Amino acid sequence: MRRGLRFVAPALLLAVVVEVTVFVVLGRSVGFGPAVLAVLVASLAGLWLLRREGVRAWRGLRAAAGSGQPPGRQVTDGLVGLAAGGLLAAPGLVSGVVGLVLVVPPVRRAAGVLAARVAQRRMSSMVAAEMFGPRRVRVRQGAPTAGPAPQPTAEPGAAIEGEIISGR
């Protein structure tokens, strides 16, 4: 089993406990009716956002494919929008607040960049180039060694040290 998957069940349990606790605290302070109404309104807003973001992501993906551009940015932006809508649609006040924060444009852009970086690390370089476009590579000479500096070779298949810089 993958390393990160073992934390999914405890994280979901913790999320449910936090959501119930926040709901009970809110229900005691403003009343049960307004607390239920707040959850209902957030869920309806999340369902609307899911529909809107799904259509928007599909149109962006089709436009990128039609113009011959890599669809990576549209895919990550769509995924962040769908995650925001899903968090809003889930019955809970904490998840609704997180979903609302993800809708804010600067936060959404930052989450999209983070999602793109994670995706690029987890896929092969060929697929990442197809999805996100070519990446720039900065080549720099390695640290000096004790002997004379190694001369660059022109042999096919020779390895060079380098640093991959994101295409953005």
mmCIF file of N, CA and C in Angstrom, residues 18-92:
data_model
loop_
_atom_site.group_PDB
_atom_site.id
_atom_site.type_symbol
_atom_site.label_atom_id
_atom_site.label_comp_id
_atom_site.label_asym_id
_atom_site.label_seq_id
_atom_site.Cartn_x
_atom_site.Cartn_y
_atom_site.Cartn_z
ATOM 1 N N VAL A 18 -14.587 17.034 13.194
ATOM 2 C CA VAL A 18 -14.484 18.500 13.174
ATOM 3 C C VAL A 18 -15.776 19.117 12.648
ATOM 4 N N GLU A 19 -16.324 18.561 11.567
ATOM 5 C CA GLU A 19 -17.566 19.098 10.993
ATOM 6 C C GLU A 19 -18.715 19.018 11.994
ATOM 7 N N VAL A 20 -18.866 17.880 12.664
ATOM 8 C CA VAL A 20 -19.951 17.723 13.636
ATOM 9 C C VAL A 20 -19.756 18.677 14.805
ATOM 10 N N THR A 21 -18.519 18.806 15.276
ATOM 11 C CA THR A 21 -18.238 19.708 16.395
ATOM 12 C C THR A 21 -18.571 21.149 16.029
ATOM 13 N N VAL A 22 -18.158 21.591 14.856
ATOM 14 C CA VAL A 22 -18.442 22.964 14.428
ATOM 15 C C VAL A 22 -19.946 23.162 14.272
ATOM 16 N N PHE A 23 -20.641 22.172 13.736
ATOM 17 C CA PHE A 23 -22.090 22.286 13.575
ATOM 18 C C PHE A 23 -22.787 22.398 14.926
ATOM 19 N N VAL A 24 -22.380 21.582 15.892
ATOM 20 C CA VAL A 24 -22.990 21.630 17.222
ATOM 21 C C VAL A 24 -22.717 22.973 17.880
ATOM 22 N N VAL A 25 -21.483 23.470 17.790
ATOM 23 C CA VAL A 25 -21.148 24.765 18.385
ATOM 24 C C VAL A 25 -21.955 25.877 17.722
ATOM 25 N N LEU A 26 -22.049 25.852 16.390
ATOM 26 C CA LEU A 26 -22.836 26.869 15.683
ATOM 27 C C LEU A 26 -24.315 26.740 16.033
ATOM 28 N N GLY A 27 -24.822 25.511 16.109
ATOM 29 C CA GLY A 27 -26.219 25.295 16.466
ATOM 30 C C GLY A 27 -26.551 25.808 17.852
ATOM 31 N N ARG A 28 -25.651 25.654 18.777
ATOM 32 C CA ARG A 28 -25.883 26.161 20.139
ATOM 33 C C ARG A 28 -25.807 27.679 20.200
ATOM 34 N N SER A 29 -24.993 28.289 19.349
ATOM 35 C CA SER A 29 -24.842 29.750 19.441
ATOM 36 C C SER A 29 -25.915 30.504 18.655
ATOM 37 N N VAL A 30 -26.317 30.022 17.487
ATOM 38 C CA VAL A 30 -27.309 30.757 16.686
ATOM 39 C C VAL A 30 -28.627 30.005 16.569
ATOM 40 N N GLY A 31 -28.673 28.772 16.976
ATOM 41 C CA GLY A 31 -29.892 27.985 16.870
ATOM 42 C C GLY A 31 -29.750 26.902 15.819
ATOM 43 N N PHE A 32 -30.595 25.873 15.966
ATOM 44 C CA PHE A 32 -30.518 24.715 15.078
ATOM 45 C C PHE A 32 -30.979 25.064 13.664
ATOM 46 N N GLY A 33 -32.047 25.819 13.546
ATOM 47 C CA GLY A 33 -32.595 26.179 12.233
ATOM 48 C C GLY A 33 -31.607 26.950 11.371
ATOM 49 N N PRO A 34 -31.031 28.048 11.877
ATOM 50 C CA PRO A 34 -30.050 28.774 11.059
ATOM 51 C C PRO A 34 -28.808 27.947 10.715
ATOM 52 N N ALA A 35 -28.399 27.047 11.609
ATOM 53 C CA ALA A 35 -27.234 26.206 11.323
ATOM 54 C C ALA A 35 -27.538 25.247 10.176
ATOM 55 N N VAL A 36 -28.728 24.628 10.192
ATOM 56 C CA VAL A 36 -29.124 23.739 9.103
ATOM 57 C C VAL A 36 -29.269 24.528 7.807
ATOM 58 N N LEU A 37 -29.830 25.723 7.897
ATOM 59 C CA LEU A 37 -29.983 26.578 6.714
ATOM 60 C C LEU A 37 -28.624 26.947 6.118
ATOM 61 N N ALA A 38 -27.641 27.242 6.959
ATOM 62 C CA ALA A 38 -26.302 27.575 6.471
ATOM 63 C C ALA A 38 -25.682 26.396 5.728
ATOM 64 N N VAL A 39 -25.845 25.188 6.269
ATOM 65 C CA VAL A 39 -25.304 23.996 5.615
ATOM 66 C C VAL A 39 -26.021 23.762 4.289
ATOM 67 N N LEU A 40 -27.331 23.937 4.273
ATOM 68 C CA LEU A 40 -28.121 23.730 3.061
ATOM 69 C C LEU A 40 -27.743 24.730 1.976
ATOM 70 N N VAL A 41 -27.609 25.997 2.338
ATOM 71 C CA VAL A 41 -27.234 27.020 1.358
ATOM 72 C C VAL A 41 -25.837 26.751 0.802
ATOM 73 N N ALA A 42 -24.902 26.368 1.657
ATOM 74 C CA ALA A 42 -23.541 26.068 1.192
ATOM 75 C C ALA A 42 -23.553 24.866 0.244
ATOM 76 N N SER A 43 -24.355 23.857 0.546
ATOM 77 C CA SER A 43 -24.426 22.682 -0.328
ATOM 78 C C SER A 43 -25.038 23.023 -1.680
ATOM 79 N N LEU A 44 -26.086 23.822 -1.689
ATOM 80 C CA LEU A 44 -26.696 24.231 -2.959
ATOM 81 C C LEU A 44 -25.731 25.079 -3.787
ATOM 82 N N ALA A 45 -25.010 25.974 -3.130
ATOM 83 C CA ALA A 45 -24.006 26.782 -3.838
ATOM 84 C C ALA A 45 -22.907 25.881 -4.401
ATOM 85 N N GLY A 46 -22.538 24.862 -3.666
ATOM 86 C CA GLY A 46 -21.523 23.929 -4.145
ATOM 87 C C GLY A 46 -21.988 23.133 -5.350
ATOM 88 N N LEU A 47 -23.246 22.716 -5.348
ATOM 89 C CA LEU A 47 -23.778 22.000 -6.507
ATOM 90 C C LEU A 47 -23.805 22.893 -7.739
ATOM 91 N N TRP A 48 -24.191 24.143 -7.566
ATOM 92 C CA TRP A 48 -24.182 25.096 -8.682
ATOM 93 C C TRP A 48 -22.756 25.299 -9.193
ATOM 94 N N LEU A 49 -21.809 25.441 -8.261
ATOM 95 C CA LEU A 49 -20.413 25.648 -8.644
ATOM 96 C C LEU A 49 -19.845 24.417 -9.346
ATOM 97 N N LEU A 50 -20.219 23.229 -8.896
ATOM 98 C CA LEU A 50 -19.759 22.006 -9.565
ATOM 99 C C LEU A 50 -20.212 21.979 -11.019
ATOM 100 N N ARG A 51 -21.455 22.317 -11.252
ATOM 101 C CA ARG A 51 -21.976 22.319 -12.620
ATOM 102 C C ARG A 51 -21.244 23.369 -13.460
ATOM 103 N N ARG A 52 -21.112 24.577 -12.928
ATOM 104 C CA ARG A 52 -20.459 25.654 -13.668
ATOM 105 C C ARG A 52 -19.003 25.329 -13.975
ATOM 106 N N GLU A 53 -18.278 24.833 -12.987
ATOM 107 C CA GLU A 53 -16.860 24.538 -13.177
ATOM 108 C C GLU A 53 -16.648 23.337 -14.083
ATOM 109 N N GLY A 54 -17.549 22.375 -14.024
ATOM 110 C CA GLY A 54 -17.438 21.233 -14.925
ATOM 111 C C GLY A 54 -17.578 21.648 -16.378
ATOM 112 N N VAL A 55 -18.560 22.489 -16.662
ATOM 113 C CA VAL A 55 -18.761 22.988 -18.027
ATOM 114 C C VAL A 55 -17.569 23.852 -18.441
ATOM 115 N N ARG A 56 -17.116 24.691 -17.534
ATOM 116 C CA ARG A 56 -15.982 25.577 -17.837
ATOM 117 C C ARG A 56 -14.708 24.778 -18.109
ATOM 118 N N ALA A 57 -14.461 23.753 -17.316
ATOM 119 C CA ALA A 57 -13.271 22.923 -17.510
ATOM 120 C C ALA A 57 -13.345 22.180 -18.843
ATOM 121 N N TRP A 58 -14.516 21.673 -19.189
ATOM 122 C CA TRP A 58 -14.677 20.956 -20.449
ATOM 123 C C TRP A 58 -14.440 21.891 -21.631
ATOM 124 N N ARG A 59 -14.990 23.104 -21.563
ATOM 125 C CA ARG A 59 -14.781 24.072 -22.653
ATOM 126 C C ARG A 59 -13.315 24.463 -22.773
ATOM 127 N N GLY A 60 -12.645 24.666 -21.648
ATOM 128 C CA GLY A 60 -11.224 25.000 -21.681
ATOM 129 C C GLY A 60 -10.378 23.888 -22.254
ATOM 130 N N LEU A 61 -10.714 22.659 -21.904
ATOM 131 C CA LEU A 61 -9.989 21.504 -22.429
ATOM 132 C C LEU A 61 -10.195 21.382 -23.938
ATOM 133 N N ARG A 62 -11.414 21.561 -24.395
ATOM 134 C CA ARG A 62 -11.695 21.488 -25.830
ATOM 135 C C ARG A 62 -11.013 22.620 -26.590
ATOM 136 N N ALA A 63 -10.999 23.831 -26.001
ATOM 137 C CA ALA A 63 -10.344 24.959 -26.666
ATOM 138 C C ALA A 63 -8.842 24.731 -26.779
ATOM 139 N N ALA A 64 -8.226 24.200 -25.728
ATOM 140 C CA ALA A 64 -6.788 23.926 -25.768
ATOM 141 C C ALA A 64 -6.477 22.841 -26.774
ATOM 142 N N ALA A 65 -7.290 21.812 -26.817
ATOM 143 C CA ALA A 65 -7.061 20.728 -27.776
ATOM 144 C C ALA A 65 -7.267 21.219 -29.205
ATOM 145 N N GLY A 66 -8.260 22.095 -29.413
ATOM 146 C CA GLY A 66 -8.520 22.627 -30.749
ATOM 147 C C GLY A 66 -7.429 23.546 -31.249
ATOM 148 N N SER A 67 -6.788 24.271 -30.337
ATOM 149 C CA SER A 67 -5.735 25.198 -30.750
ATOM 150 C C SER A 67 -4.360 24.543 -30.761
ATOM 151 N N GLY A 68 -4.272 23.291 -30.347
ATOM 152 C CA GLY A 68 -2.994 22.581 -30.364
ATOM 153 C C GLY A 68 -2.101 22.905 -29.179
ATOM 154 N N GLN A 69 -2.630 23.573 -28.168
ATOM 155 C CA GLN A 69 -1.839 23.904 -26.979
ATOM 156 C C GLN A 69 -1.949 22.787 -25.956
ATOM 157 N N PRO A 70 -0.962 22.660 -25.083
ATOM 158 C CA PRO A 70 -1.054 21.656 -24.020
ATOM 159 C C PRO A 70 -2.198 22.014 -23.067
ATOM 160 N N PRO A 71 -3.029 21.050 -22.683
ATOM 161 C CA PRO A 71 -4.201 21.348 -21.861
ATOM 162 C C PRO A 71 -3.948 21.344 -20.357
ATOM 163 N N GLY A 72 -2.712 21.269 -19.926
ATOM 164 C CA GLY A 72 -2.402 21.115 -18.504
ATOM 165 C C GLY A 72 -2.957 22.204 -17.620
ATOM 166 N N ARG A 73 -2.823 23.458 -18.018
ATOM 167 C CA ARG A 73 -3.311 24.564 -17.189
ATOM 168 C C ARG A 73 -4.824 24.512 -17.048
ATOM 169 N N GLN A 74 -5.515 24.213 -18.141
ATOM 170 C CA GLN A 74 -6.974 24.139 -18.087
ATOM 171 C C GLN A 74 -7.422 22.962 -17.210
ATOM 172 N N VAL A 75 -6.692 21.861 -17.287
ATOM 173 C CA VAL A 75 -7.046 20.688 -16.487
ATOM 174 C C VAL A 75 -6.862 20.979 -15.000
ATOM 175 N N THR A 76 -5.725 21.552 -14.626
ATOM 176 C CA THR A 76 -5.495 21.830 -13.202
ATOM 177 C C THR A 76 -6.441 22.899 -12.689
ATOM 178 N N ASP A 77 -6.719 23.926 -13.498
ATOM 179 C CA ASP A 77 -7.667 24.956 -13.083
ATOM 180 C C ASP A 77 -9.052 24.348 -12.910
ATOM 181 N N GLY A 78 -9.449 23.474 -13.819
ATOM 182 C CA GLY A 78 -10.735 22.804 -13.700
ATOM 183 C C GLY A 78 -10.811 21.904 -12.485
ATOM 184 N N LEU A 79 -9.727 21.204 -12.199
ATOM 185 C CA LEU A 79 -9.713 20.334 -11.022
ATOM 186 C C LEU A 79 -9.822 21.126 -9.724
ATOM 187 N N VAL A 80 -9.166 22.274 -9.670
ATOM 188 C CA VAL A 80 -9.262 23.101 -8.468
ATOM 189 C C VAL A 80 -10.691 23.629 -8.322
ATOM 190 N N GLY A 81 -11.302 24.051 -9.431
ATOM 191 C CA GLY A 81 -12.684 24.515 -9.378
ATOM 192 C C GLY A 81 -13.645 23.419 -8.969
ATOM 193 N N LEU A 82 -13.432 22.222 -9.494
ATOM 194 C CA LEU A 82 -14.286 21.099 -9.113
ATOM 195 C C LEU A 82 -14.073 20.706 -7.650
ATOM 196 N N ALA A 83 -12.845 20.801 -7.174
ATOM 197 C CA ALA A 83 -12.585 20.516 -5.756
ATOM 198 C C ALA A 83 -13.285 21.540 -4.868
ATOM 199 N N ALA A 84 -13.242 22.808 -5.278
ATOM 200 C CA ALA A 84 -13.940 23.850 -4.516
ATOM 201 C C ALA A 84 -15.436 23.580 -4.478
ATOM 202 N N GLY A 85 -16.010 23.232 -5.619
ATOM 203 C CA GLY A 85 -17.434 22.920 -5.662
ATOM 204 C C GLY A 85 -17.772 21.686 -4.849
ATOM 205 N N GLY A 86 -16.928 20.679 -4.916
ATOM 206 C CA GLY A 86 -17.160 19.466 -4.132
ATOM 207 C C GLY A 86 -17.104 19.721 -2.638
ATOM 208 N N LEU A 87 -16.148 20.550 -2.221
ATOM 209 C CA LEU A 87 -16.056 20.876 -0.801
ATOM 210 C C LEU A 87 -17.263 21.692 -0.349
ATOM 211 N N LEU A 88 -17.734 22.584 -1.208
ATOM 212 C CA LEU A 88 -18.932 23.352 -0.865
ATOM 213 C C LEU A 88 -20.166 22.467 -0.836
ATOM 214 N N ALA A 89 -20.266 21.524 -1.767
ATOM 215 C CA ALA A 89 -21.440 20.663 -1.850
ATOM 216 C C ALA A 89 -21.496 19.656 -0.700
ATOM 217 N N ALA A 90 -20.349 19.295 -0.165
ATOM 218 C CA ALA A 90 -20.328 18.351 0.955
ATOM 219 C C ALA A 90 -21.013 19.002 2.158
ATOM 220 N N PRO A 91 -21.855 18.253 2.856
ATOM 221 C CA PRO A 91 -22.551 18.855 3.994
ATOM 222 C C PRO A 91 -21.584 19.108 5.143
ATOM 223 N N GLY A 92 -21.266 20.340 5.358
ATOM 224 C CA GLY A 92 -20.373 20.716 6.435
ATOM 225 C C GLY A 92 -19.968 22.159 6.306
#
